[in-house]
Amino acid sequence: MGLPQTDDENSYYDPYTYDFWYNITFAIANRYIDRYGARYVKKWRFESWNEPDLRNYNILNFTLSQYLSYIEACEVALRAAFRAGGAQGKLKFGGPAGLFKSIGKHPLCWGSLEMCNLKGRSCPFQYISFHKKGNGSANAVSHDSIQLLNILYSKFPNLKGIPVSNDEADVLSNWSRSLDWRGDVRYAAMIAKIVIDFYKELVVKMEIPVQLLSFDNGFLNYNPYFFTQRTLLARFQMNNTNPTHIQFIRKPAYSVMGLLSLLGDEYLKENVTPPDPFVQFLATRSIRNKNESHLISLLITYVNDEREDKNVKEIRVNFNNLPNNECKYVIYVLDNKITNPFLSWRKHGSPVFPAMKLRNLMRHCEEPYRLEGPRSILNLTLQMNLALPSVALINICSRTSQPLGRVTRLVAHNITRNEVLLVWKDSKIRSKCILTYEVEFRPQVESCNRTKFRRINHRDTIFLSYHHAVEGNNSVEEWTQGWYRVRAVDYWNVPGRYSKVIRYSVK
């Protein structure tokens, strides 16, 4: 939705013409294809002008005909750029990314879908995107999405079969509004509930081809709302150091994404007795990779929007027809007692510049904790007690002879003195049954006699990053300089291959 400007009075500049948008779209797409390669860029989802009916976004004040011309130009230019770059496969261009209020208030969104309905298979959108938020309720996200789609299919029946996307499925609008529940597991549990509701109601019951469900929470908070805005991370701008730097703490809203990544690709029907309006289940299994050891993952949410309750809910789960070939399970849980960095920060006075000791304490409770496992399944019944709010995930795996694969693309990023962030990729890891990634380090400090690698992440992690901070050392030496490597370990304590060793040094 950015609008290019020019200072050249002699150049032709008319953002209301087809050629203007064709040329600029082709140039942008061609630049990224040249930079990253067509095979990579073709996986991207391109989307038309965000919420085009809102005046603060539609600064050109498009008429409907001008907006439709813009859409056509973008789609044709993207296809031309992909053909020129040798990209094969389907283009992912969607829209109108709108709120779909009344037709009188939002004529561009409704008009673009009316055009698609008339064009049928020639519709320029390969997926239809909309923004339906919950007005404070997780239940309202799927309810309002269903209501909108029923209206669309009634008015524009030729749209049936085109994939849809609610790519701003947030509980509440206004990302910067400070609310306590956005800082803890209540927000994470509402995210998981929306995923469950959306999948069961739209995909399973209504058989709607949902291409994407996402949340508009990739913002960076500002002082003093470190945890309480609609963000994934708490950002602390450490202006009391020289040089200044930034520290990030993962919020539960980020950590729940790690649990969602363990879900499989096929839905399994479950039977819930007695039903509870605040408890939701989503059972899946993996079928895409026949050699994968992952069998079943069961996502459980216990949430009532922003409410909290110290009373616990007993959950008993019975599994049917599990194979007996050395299955093991793990139970992960997010709750406000153990996995709540926001609470730790508050207990220590809510400092604007948290010291390293407090930062390490917050990082200690960033990730989902392992309630049980890995354990062999001796019977088919598992039991747990969950507080309100909670998110739990049971992951069941069978042993496989396939090796884990190698961690790839290990990179070290300097944060500040004696702190480094290590990130890596898992594209070669052929399993969702990872107990932990082991991060190992060999220092290069001359005064240190240690020449062997040793593990430095003493707490297990299923995430693809590790913040290494050397605490309590006031020397001028950089104790994070040296060599690093990472490997994955599965539920049977069988390790995969180490990543390539990288050397980190401060210039």
Coordinates of C-alpha atoms in Angstrom, one line a residue:
M1 CA 0.0 0.0 0.0
G2 CA 3.0 2.2 -0.3
L3 CA 2.8 4.9 -2.9
P4 CA 6.0 5.8 -4.8
Q5 CA 6.7 9.5 -5.3
T6 CA 9.0 11.4 -7.6
D7 CA 10.8 14.8 -7.5
D8 CA 11.4 14.8 -11.2
E9 CA 8.9 17.3 -12.7
N10 CA 9.7 16.1 -16.2
S11 CA 8.9 12.4 -15.5
Y12 CA 5.5 11.0 -16.3
Y13 CA 3.8 10.2 -13.1
D14 CA 0.1 9.2 -13.0
P15 CA -0.8 6.6 -10.4
Y16 CA -4.3 6.3 -11.8
T17 CA -3.2 4.5 -15.0
Y18 CA -2.9 0.8 -15.8
D19 CA 0.6 1.3 -17.1
F20 CA 1.9 2.9 -13.9
W21 CA 0.9 -0.1 -11.8
Y22 CA 2.0 -2.7 -14.4
N23 CA 5.4 -1.2 -14.7
I24 CA 6.1 -0.8 -11.0
T25 CA 4.7 -4.2 -10.1
F26 CA 6.8 -5.9 -12.8
A27 CA 9.9 -4.0 -11.6
I28 CA 9.4 -5.0 -7.9
A29 CA 8.7 -8.7 -8.7
N30 CA 11.6 -8.8 -11.1
R31 CA 13.9 -7.4 -8.5
Y32 CA 13.1 -10.1 -6.0
I33 CA 13.2 -12.8 -8.6
D34 CA 16.7 -11.7 -9.6
R35 CA 17.8 -11.4 -5.9
Y36 CA 16.3 -14.6 -4.5
G37 CA 15.5 -16.8 -7.5
A38 CA 12.2 -17.7 -9.1
R39 CA 11.8 -21.0 -7.2
Y40 CA 11.9 -19.1 -3.9
V41 CA 9.8 -16.1 -4.8
K42 CA 7.0 -18.2 -6.3
K43 CA 6.2 -19.5 -2.8
W44 CA 5.3 -16.0 -1.7
R45 CA 1.8 -14.7 -1.3
F46 CA 1.2 -11.4 -3.0
E47 CA -1.7 -9.3 -1.9
S48 CA -3.4 -6.2 -3.3
W49 CA -3.7 -2.9 -1.5
N50 CA -4.5 -3.3 2.2
E51 CA -8.0 -2.4 3.3
P52 CA -8.5 -0.2 0.2
D53 CA -11.8 1.4 1.4
L54 CA -10.2 3.1 4.4
R55 CA -9.3 6.7 3.7
N56 CA -6.0 6.5 5.7
Y57 CA -4.8 3.8 3.4
N58 CA -6.5 4.7 0.1
I59 CA -4.7 8.0 -0.1
L60 CA -5.3 8.2 -3.9
N61 CA -9.0 8.1 -3.3
F62 CA -9.5 5.4 -6.0
T63 CA -12.8 5.2 -7.8
L64 CA -14.0 1.6 -8.4
S65 CA -12.9 1.6 -12.0
Q66 CA -9.5 2.9 -11.1
Y67 CA -9.1 0.3 -8.4
L68 CA -10.2 -2.6 -10.7
S69 CA -7.7 -1.4 -13.3
Y70 CA -5.0 -1.4 -10.6
I71 CA -5.8 -5.0 -9.6
E72 CA -5.7 -6.2 -13.2
A73 CA -2.4 -4.4 -13.8
C74 CA -0.8 -6.0 -10.7
E75 CA -1.9 -9.5 -11.6
V76 CA -0.8 -9.3 -15.3
A77 CA 2.5 -7.8 -14.3
L78 CA 3.2 -10.5 -11.7
R79 CA 2.5 -13.2 -14.3
A80 CA 4.8 -11.5 -16.8
A81 CA 7.6 -11.2 -14.2
F82 CA 7.3 -14.9 -13.3
R83 CA 7.3 -16.0 -16.9
A84 CA 10.4 -13.8 -17.6
G85 CA 12.1 -15.4 -14.5
G86 CA 11.3 -18.9 -15.6
A87 CA 9.0 -19.6 -12.6
Q88 CA 6.7 -22.5 -13.0
G89 CA 3.5 -23.2 -11.0
K90 CA 0.6 -21.2 -9.7
L91 CA 0.9 -17.5 -8.9
K92 CA -0.4 -16.6 -5.4
F93 CA -2.0 -13.2 -5.8
G94 CA -4.9 -12.4 -3.6
G95 CA -7.2 -9.6 -2.3
P96 CA -9.0 -7.4 -1.7
A97 CA -7.7 -7.6 2.0
G98 CA -10.8 -5.7 3.1
L99 CA -13.0 -5.3 6.1
F100 CA -16.3 -5.7 4.1
K101 CA -18.5 -3.3 5.9
S102 CA -21.6 -2.1 4.0
I103 CA -21.4 -1.8 0.2
G104 CA -22.0 1.9 0.5
K105 CA -19.0 2.3 2.8
H106 CA -16.7 -0.2 1.2
P107 CA -17.5 -0.2 -2.5
L108 CA -14.0 -1.3 -3.6
C109 CA -13.9 -4.6 -1.8
W110 CA -17.4 -5.5 -2.8
G111 CA -16.8 -4.3 -6.4
S112 CA -13.7 -6.3 -6.8
L113 CA -15.5 -9.5 -5.9
E114 CA -18.4 -8.6 -8.1
M115 CA -15.9 -8.4 -11.0
C116 CA -14.5 -11.8 -10.0
N117 CA -18.0 -13.3 -9.9
L118 CA -18.6 -12.1 -13.5
K119 CA -15.2 -13.2 -14.7
G120 CA -15.3 -16.7 -13.2
R121 CA -12.1 -18.5 -13.8
S122 CA -10.5 -15.3 -15.1
C123 CA -10.7 -13.6 -11.7
P124 CA -7.4 -11.9 -11.1
F125 CA -7.4 -13.1 -7.4
Q126 CA -6.1 -16.6 -6.8
Y127 CA -7.3 -16.3 -3.3
I128 CA -9.9 -14.1 -1.6
S129 CA -8.6 -12.3 1.5
F130 CA -10.5 -10.5 4.2
H131 CA -10.0 -9.2 7.7
K132 CA -12.4 -10.3 10.4
K133 CA -11.5 -9.6 14.0
G134 CA -13.2 -10.7 17.2
N135 CA -14.1 -7.4 19.0
G136 CA -12.6 -8.9 22.1
S137 CA -13.9 -12.4 21.7
A138 CA -12.1 -15.4 20.2
N139 CA -15.4 -17.0 19.3
A140 CA -16.4 -14.0 17.2
V141 CA -13.5 -14.4 14.7
S142 CA -14.8 -17.7 13.2
H143 CA -18.5 -16.6 13.6
D144 CA -18.0 -13.4 11.7
S145 CA -15.9 -15.0 9.1
I146 CA -18.6 -17.6 8.4
Q147 CA -21.2 -14.9 8.3
L148 CA -19.2 -12.9 5.7
L149 CA -18.5 -16.0 3.6
N150 CA -22.2 -17.0 3.6
I151 CA -23.1 -13.5 2.3
L152 CA -20.3 -13.6 -0.3
Y153 CA -21.4 -17.0 -1.7
S154 CA -25.0 -15.9 -1.7
K155 CA -24.3 -12.7 -3.7
F156 CA -21.4 -14.1 -5.8
P157 CA -21.9 -17.9 -6.3
N158 CA -19.0 -18.1 -8.8
L159 CA -16.6 -17.4 -6.0
K160 CA -17.2 -20.9 -4.4
G161 CA -14.1 -23.0 -4.8
I162 CA -11.7 -20.0 -4.7
P163 CA -9.4 -20.3 -1.6
V164 CA -10.0 -17.8 1.1
S165 CA -7.8 -16.2 3.7
N166 CA -8.5 -14.3 6.9
D167 CA -5.1 -12.8 7.3
E168 CA -5.9 -10.5 10.2
A169 CA -7.9 -12.8 12.4
D170 CA -7.1 -10.9 15.6
V171 CA -9.1 -11.0 18.8
L172 CA -9.3 -7.2 18.9
S173 CA -8.4 -4.3 16.6
N174 CA -6.0 -1.5 17.5
W175 CA -2.6 -3.2 17.9
S176 CA -1.2 -0.5 20.2
R177 CA -3.9 -0.6 22.8
S178 CA -2.4 -1.7 26.1
L179 CA -4.2 -4.7 27.6
D180 CA -2.8 -7.1 30.3
W181 CA -4.2 -10.2 28.6
R182 CA -2.1 -9.5 25.5
G183 CA 1.0 -10.1 27.6
D184 CA 0.4 -13.6 29.0
V185 CA -1.1 -17.0 28.1
R186 CA -4.6 -15.6 27.7
Y187 CA -3.6 -14.2 24.3
A188 CA -1.8 -17.3 23.3
A189 CA -4.7 -19.5 24.3
M190 CA -7.1 -17.3 22.3
I191 CA -4.8 -17.6 19.2
A192 CA -4.9 -21.4 19.5
K193 CA -8.7 -21.4 20.0
I194 CA -9.2 -19.3 16.9
V195 CA -7.1 -21.8 14.9
I196 CA -9.2 -24.8 16.2
D197 CA -12.5 -23.1 15.6
F198 CA -11.5 -21.8 12.1
Y199 CA -10.3 -25.3 11.1
K200 CA -13.3 -27.3 12.4
E201 CA -16.0 -24.9 11.4
L202 CA -14.8 -23.7 8.0
V203 CA -12.5 -26.5 6.7
V204 CA -14.1 -29.6 8.2
K205 CA -17.8 -28.7 8.4
M206 CA -18.3 -26.2 5.6
E207 CA -15.5 -27.7 3.3
I208 CA -14.3 -24.2 2.5
P209 CA -10.8 -24.1 0.9
V210 CA -9.0 -22.0 3.5
Q211 CA -5.5 -21.1 2.2
L212 CA -4.3 -19.0 5.1
L213 CA -5.3 -18.0 8.7
S214 CA -2.9 -15.4 10.2
F215 CA -2.7 -12.8 12.9
D216 CA -1.6 -9.2 12.5
N217 CA 0.8 -9.2 15.5
G218 CA 4.2 -8.6 13.9
F219 CA 4.5 -5.1 15.5
L220 CA 7.2 -3.8 17.8
N221 CA 6.0 -2.4 21.1
Y222 CA 7.0 1.0 22.5
N223 CA 7.7 2.2 26.0
P224 CA 6.1 1.6 28.5
Y225 CA 3.9 -1.1 27.0
F226 CA 6.6 -3.8 26.7
F227 CA 4.2 -6.8 27.0
T228 CA 0.7 -5.5 26.7
Q229 CA 0.4 -4.5 23.0
R230 CA -0.6 -6.9 20.1
T231 CA 2.9 -8.2 19.6
L232 CA 4.8 -11.5 19.6
L233 CA 7.9 -10.2 21.4
A234 CA 8.5 -7.8 24.2
R235 CA 11.1 -5.3 23.0
F236 CA 13.4 -3.5 25.5
Q237 CA 15.4 -0.6 24.1
M238 CA 18.5 -0.7 26.3
N239 CA 19.5 3.0 26.1
N240 CA 21.5 2.7 29.3
T241 CA 24.4 0.9 27.6
N242 CA 27.1 2.1 25.4
P243 CA 26.5 1.4 22.6
T244 CA 22.7 1.1 23.0
H245 CA 21.1 -2.1 22.0
I246 CA 17.8 -4.0 21.9
Q247 CA 16.7 -7.1 23.9
F248 CA 13.7 -9.3 22.8
I249 CA 11.8 -11.6 25.1
R250 CA 9.4 -14.1 23.6
K251 CA 5.8 -13.7 24.7
P252 CA 3.5 -16.7 25.0
A253 CA 1.8 -15.5 21.8
Y254 CA 5.1 -16.4 20.1
S255 CA 5.6 -19.7 21.9
V256 CA 2.2 -21.0 21.0
M257 CA 3.3 -20.8 17.4
G258 CA 5.9 -23.5 18.2
L259 CA 3.2 -25.8 19.5
L260 CA 1.0 -25.1 16.4
S261 CA 4.0 -26.1 14.2
L262 CA 3.8 -29.7 15.6
L263 CA 0.3 -30.3 14.2
G264 CA 0.0 -32.8 11.4
D265 CA -1.6 -32.4 8.0
E266 CA -4.7 -34.6 8.4
Y267 CA -7.6 -34.0 10.8
L268 CA -8.7 -36.8 13.1
K269 CA -12.2 -36.8 14.6
E270 CA -12.4 -36.8 18.3
N271 CA -15.3 -37.5 20.7
V272 CA -15.6 -35.1 23.7
T273 CA -17.7 -36.1 26.7
P274 CA -19.0 -34.2 28.5
P275 CA -18.5 -31.1 26.2
D276 CA -17.2 -27.9 27.8
P277 CA -17.6 -24.6 26.0
F278 CA -14.1 -23.4 27.3
V279 CA -12.2 -26.6 26.3
Q280 CA -11.4 -27.3 22.6
F281 CA -9.5 -30.1 21.0
L282 CA -7.8 -30.5 17.6
A283 CA -6.4 -33.9 16.8
T284 CA -4.2 -34.4 13.7
R285 CA -1.7 -36.9 12.2
S286 CA 1.0 -36.7 9.6
I287 CA 0.5 -38.4 6.3
R288 CA 2.5 -36.2 3.9
N289 CA 5.8 -37.9 4.7
K290 CA 5.4 -41.6 5.1
N291 CA 9.0 -42.0 6.6
E292 CA 8.3 -39.5 9.3
S293 CA 8.1 -40.8 12.9
H294 CA 5.4 -38.4 13.9
L295 CA 2.0 -40.1 14.4
I296 CA -0.5 -37.9 16.3
S297 CA -0.6 -34.5 17.8
L298 CA -3.5 -33.3 20.0
L299 CA -3.9 -29.6 20.7
I300 CA -6.0 -28.6 23.7
T301 CA -7.0 -25.1 24.8
Y302 CA -8.7 -24.1 28.0
V303 CA -9.7 -20.4 27.6
N304 CA -12.5 -18.0 28.3
D305 CA -11.3 -15.0 26.5
E306 CA -9.5 -12.6 29.0
R307 CA -10.6 -14.4 32.2
E308 CA -8.4 -16.2 34.6
D309 CA -9.2 -18.8 37.2
K310 CA -7.0 -20.6 39.7
N311 CA -9.2 -23.7 39.7
V312 CA -7.9 -26.5 37.5
K313 CA -9.7 -28.6 34.9
E314 CA -9.0 -32.3 34.8
I315 CA -8.5 -33.5 31.2
R316 CA -8.5 -37.2 30.4
V317 CA -7.6 -38.3 26.9
N318 CA -8.1 -41.8 25.5
F319 CA -6.3 -42.8 22.3
N320 CA -7.6 -45.6 20.0
N321 CA -5.8 -47.8 17.6
L322 CA -2.2 -46.7 18.3
P323 CA 0.5 -49.0 16.9
N324 CA 2.8 -50.7 19.4
N325 CA 6.1 -50.1 17.6
E326 CA 7.9 -48.2 20.4
C327 CA 5.6 -45.2 20.6
K328 CA 6.6 -42.3 22.9
Y329 CA 4.8 -39.2 23.8
V330 CA 5.5 -35.7 25.2
I331 CA 3.1 -33.2 26.7
Y332 CA 3.8 -29.5 26.4
V333 CA 1.9 -26.9 28.4
L334 CA 1.6 -23.1 28.4
D335 CA 0.1 -21.5 31.4
N336 CA 0.3 -18.3 33.4
K337 CA 2.1 -19.9 36.4
I338 CA 5.2 -21.4 34.7
T339 CA 5.4 -19.8 31.2
N340 CA 4.8 -16.2 31.9
P341 CA 7.8 -13.8 31.4
F342 CA 5.3 -10.8 31.9
L343 CA 4.7 -12.0 35.4
S344 CA 8.4 -12.3 36.2
W345 CA 9.0 -8.8 34.9
R346 CA 6.2 -7.4 37.0
K347 CA 7.4 -9.2 40.1
H348 CA 10.8 -7.5 39.7
G349 CA 9.3 -4.0 39.5
S350 CA 8.7 -3.7 35.7
P351 CA 12.0 -2.1 34.9
V352 CA 12.5 -0.2 31.7
F353 CA 16.0 -1.6 31.4
P354 CA 15.9 -5.1 32.9
A355 CA 19.3 -6.3 34.0
M356 CA 20.9 -9.5 32.6
K357 CA 19.8 -11.6 35.6
L358 CA 16.2 -10.6 35.1
R359 CA 16.4 -11.1 31.3
N360 CA 17.8 -14.6 31.9
L361 CA 15.0 -15.3 34.4
M362 CA 12.3 -14.2 31.8
R363 CA 14.0 -16.3 29.1
H364 CA 13.8 -19.3 31.5
C365 CA 10.0 -19.2 31.2
E366 CA 9.6 -18.2 27.6
E367 CA 9.0 -21.7 26.0
P368 CA 6.3 -24.3 26.6
Y369 CA 7.3 -26.5 29.5
R370 CA 7.4 -30.2 29.2
L371 CA 4.9 -31.6 31.6
E372 CA 5.6 -35.2 30.8
G373 CA 7.9 -37.3 28.6
P374 CA 9.3 -38.5 26.5
R375 CA 7.7 -41.6 27.9
S376 CA 6.6 -44.9 26.4
I377 CA 2.9 -45.3 26.0
L378 CA 2.0 -48.2 28.4
N379 CA -1.7 -47.5 28.1
L380 CA -3.9 -45.4 25.9
T381 CA -5.1 -43.0 28.6
L382 CA -3.3 -39.7 29.5
Q383 CA -4.4 -37.3 32.2
M384 CA -3.5 -33.7 33.1
N385 CA -4.8 -30.8 35.1
L386 CA -5.0 -27.4 33.3
A387 CA -5.5 -24.0 34.8
L388 CA -7.5 -21.2 33.1
P389 CA -6.0 -20.2 30.7
S390 CA -3.8 -23.0 29.3
V391 CA -2.6 -24.5 26.0
A392 CA -1.4 -28.1 25.9
L393 CA -0.1 -30.3 23.1
I394 CA 0.3 -34.0 23.2
N395 CA 2.8 -35.3 20.6
I396 CA 3.0 -39.0 19.9
C397 CA 5.7 -40.5 17.8
S398 CA 6.8 -44.0 16.6
R399 CA 10.4 -44.9 16.3
T400 CA 11.8 -44.8 12.8
S401 CA 15.1 -46.0 11.2
Q402 CA 15.3 -42.7 9.3
P403 CA 18.1 -40.5 10.6
L404 CA 17.1 -37.1 11.9
G405 CA 19.1 -35.0 9.4
R406 CA 21.3 -32.1 9.9
V407 CA 20.8 -28.6 11.3
T408 CA 21.6 -26.1 8.6
R409 CA 22.3 -22.4 8.1
L410 CA 23.6 -21.7 11.7
V411 CA 24.2 -17.9 12.1
A412 CA 25.4 -15.8 15.0
H413 CA 24.2 -12.3 15.6
N414 CA 25.8 -9.9 18.0
I415 CA 23.4 -8.4 20.6
T416 CA 25.8 -6.6 22.9
R417 CA 28.9 -7.3 24.9
N418 CA 29.0 -11.0 25.9
E419 CA 25.6 -11.7 24.3
V420 CA 24.9 -13.4 21.0
L421 CA 21.8 -14.7 19.3
L422 CA 22.2 -18.0 17.4
V423 CA 19.6 -19.0 14.8
W424 CA 19.4 -22.0 12.5
K425 CA 17.1 -23.9 10.1
D426 CA 15.4 -27.3 10.4
S427 CA 14.6 -27.9 6.7
K428 CA 16.7 -31.1 6.7
I429 CA 15.3 -32.4 10.0
R430 CA 12.9 -35.1 9.0
S431 CA 10.9 -35.3 12.2
K432 CA 8.5 -33.4 14.5
C433 CA 9.7 -35.5 17.4
I434 CA 12.5 -33.3 18.6
L435 CA 13.3 -33.5 22.3
T436 CA 15.7 -30.6 22.0
Y437 CA 18.4 -28.8 20.0
E438 CA 21.8 -29.0 21.6
V439 CA 23.8 -25.8 21.2
E440 CA 27.5 -26.4 21.8
F441 CA 30.3 -23.8 22.2
R442 CA 34.1 -23.8 22.2
P443 CA 35.5 -20.4 23.4
Q444 CA 38.5 -18.7 21.8
V445 CA 39.5 -16.6 24.9
E446 CA 43.2 -17.2 25.4
S447 CA 42.8 -17.3 29.2
C448 CA 40.4 -20.2 28.9
N449 CA 42.0 -23.7 28.7
R450 CA 38.9 -25.4 27.5
T451 CA 39.5 -26.8 24.0
K452 CA 36.4 -29.1 23.6
F453 CA 32.9 -28.2 22.7
R454 CA 30.4 -28.2 25.6
R455 CA 26.6 -27.7 25.6
I456 CA 25.6 -24.2 26.7
N457 CA 21.7 -24.4 26.5
H458 CA 21.1 -26.4 29.7
R459 CA 17.4 -26.1 29.2
D460 CA 15.9 -28.1 26.3
T461 CA 14.5 -26.1 23.4
I462 CA 12.3 -26.9 20.5
F463 CA 12.8 -23.5 18.9
L464 CA 15.3 -22.6 16.2
S465 CA 17.2 -20.0 18.2
Y466 CA 19.2 -19.6 21.4
H467 CA 20.2 -16.4 23.2
H468 CA 23.7 -17.0 24.7
A469 CA 24.5 -14.6 27.5
V470 CA 27.5 -14.9 29.8
E471 CA 26.3 -13.7 33.1
G472 CA 28.4 -12.2 35.9
N473 CA 31.6 -11.6 34.0
N474 CA 32.9 -8.0 34.2
S475 CA 36.1 -8.5 32.3
V476 CA 36.8 -6.7 29.1
E477 CA 37.1 -9.9 27.2
E478 CA 34.3 -11.2 25.0
W479 CA 33.4 -14.6 26.4
T480 CA 30.9 -15.4 23.6
Q481 CA 33.6 -15.4 20.9
G482 CA 34.5 -18.8 19.6
W483 CA 33.0 -21.7 17.7
Y484 CA 29.4 -22.9 17.7
R485 CA 27.5 -25.9 16.4
V486 CA 24.0 -27.3 16.9
R487 CA 22.3 -30.7 16.5
A488 CA 18.8 -32.1 17.0
V489 CA 18.0 -34.9 19.5
D490 CA 14.9 -37.0 19.2
Y491 CA 12.6 -38.6 21.8
W492 CA 14.9 -41.7 22.0
N493 CA 17.9 -39.5 22.7
V494 CA 19.3 -40.2 19.3
P495 CA 21.1 -37.2 17.9
G496 CA 21.3 -36.0 14.3
R497 CA 24.3 -34.6 12.6
Y498 CA 25.9 -31.4 13.8
S499 CA 25.5 -28.3 11.8
K500 CA 28.6 -26.8 10.2
V501 CA 30.8 -25.2 12.8
I502 CA 30.7 -21.5 12.7
R503 CA 33.2 -19.0 14.2
Y504 CA 31.9 -15.9 16.0
S505 CA 34.1 -13.0 16.7
V506 CA 33.5 -9.3 17.5
K507 CA 35.1 -7.0 15.1

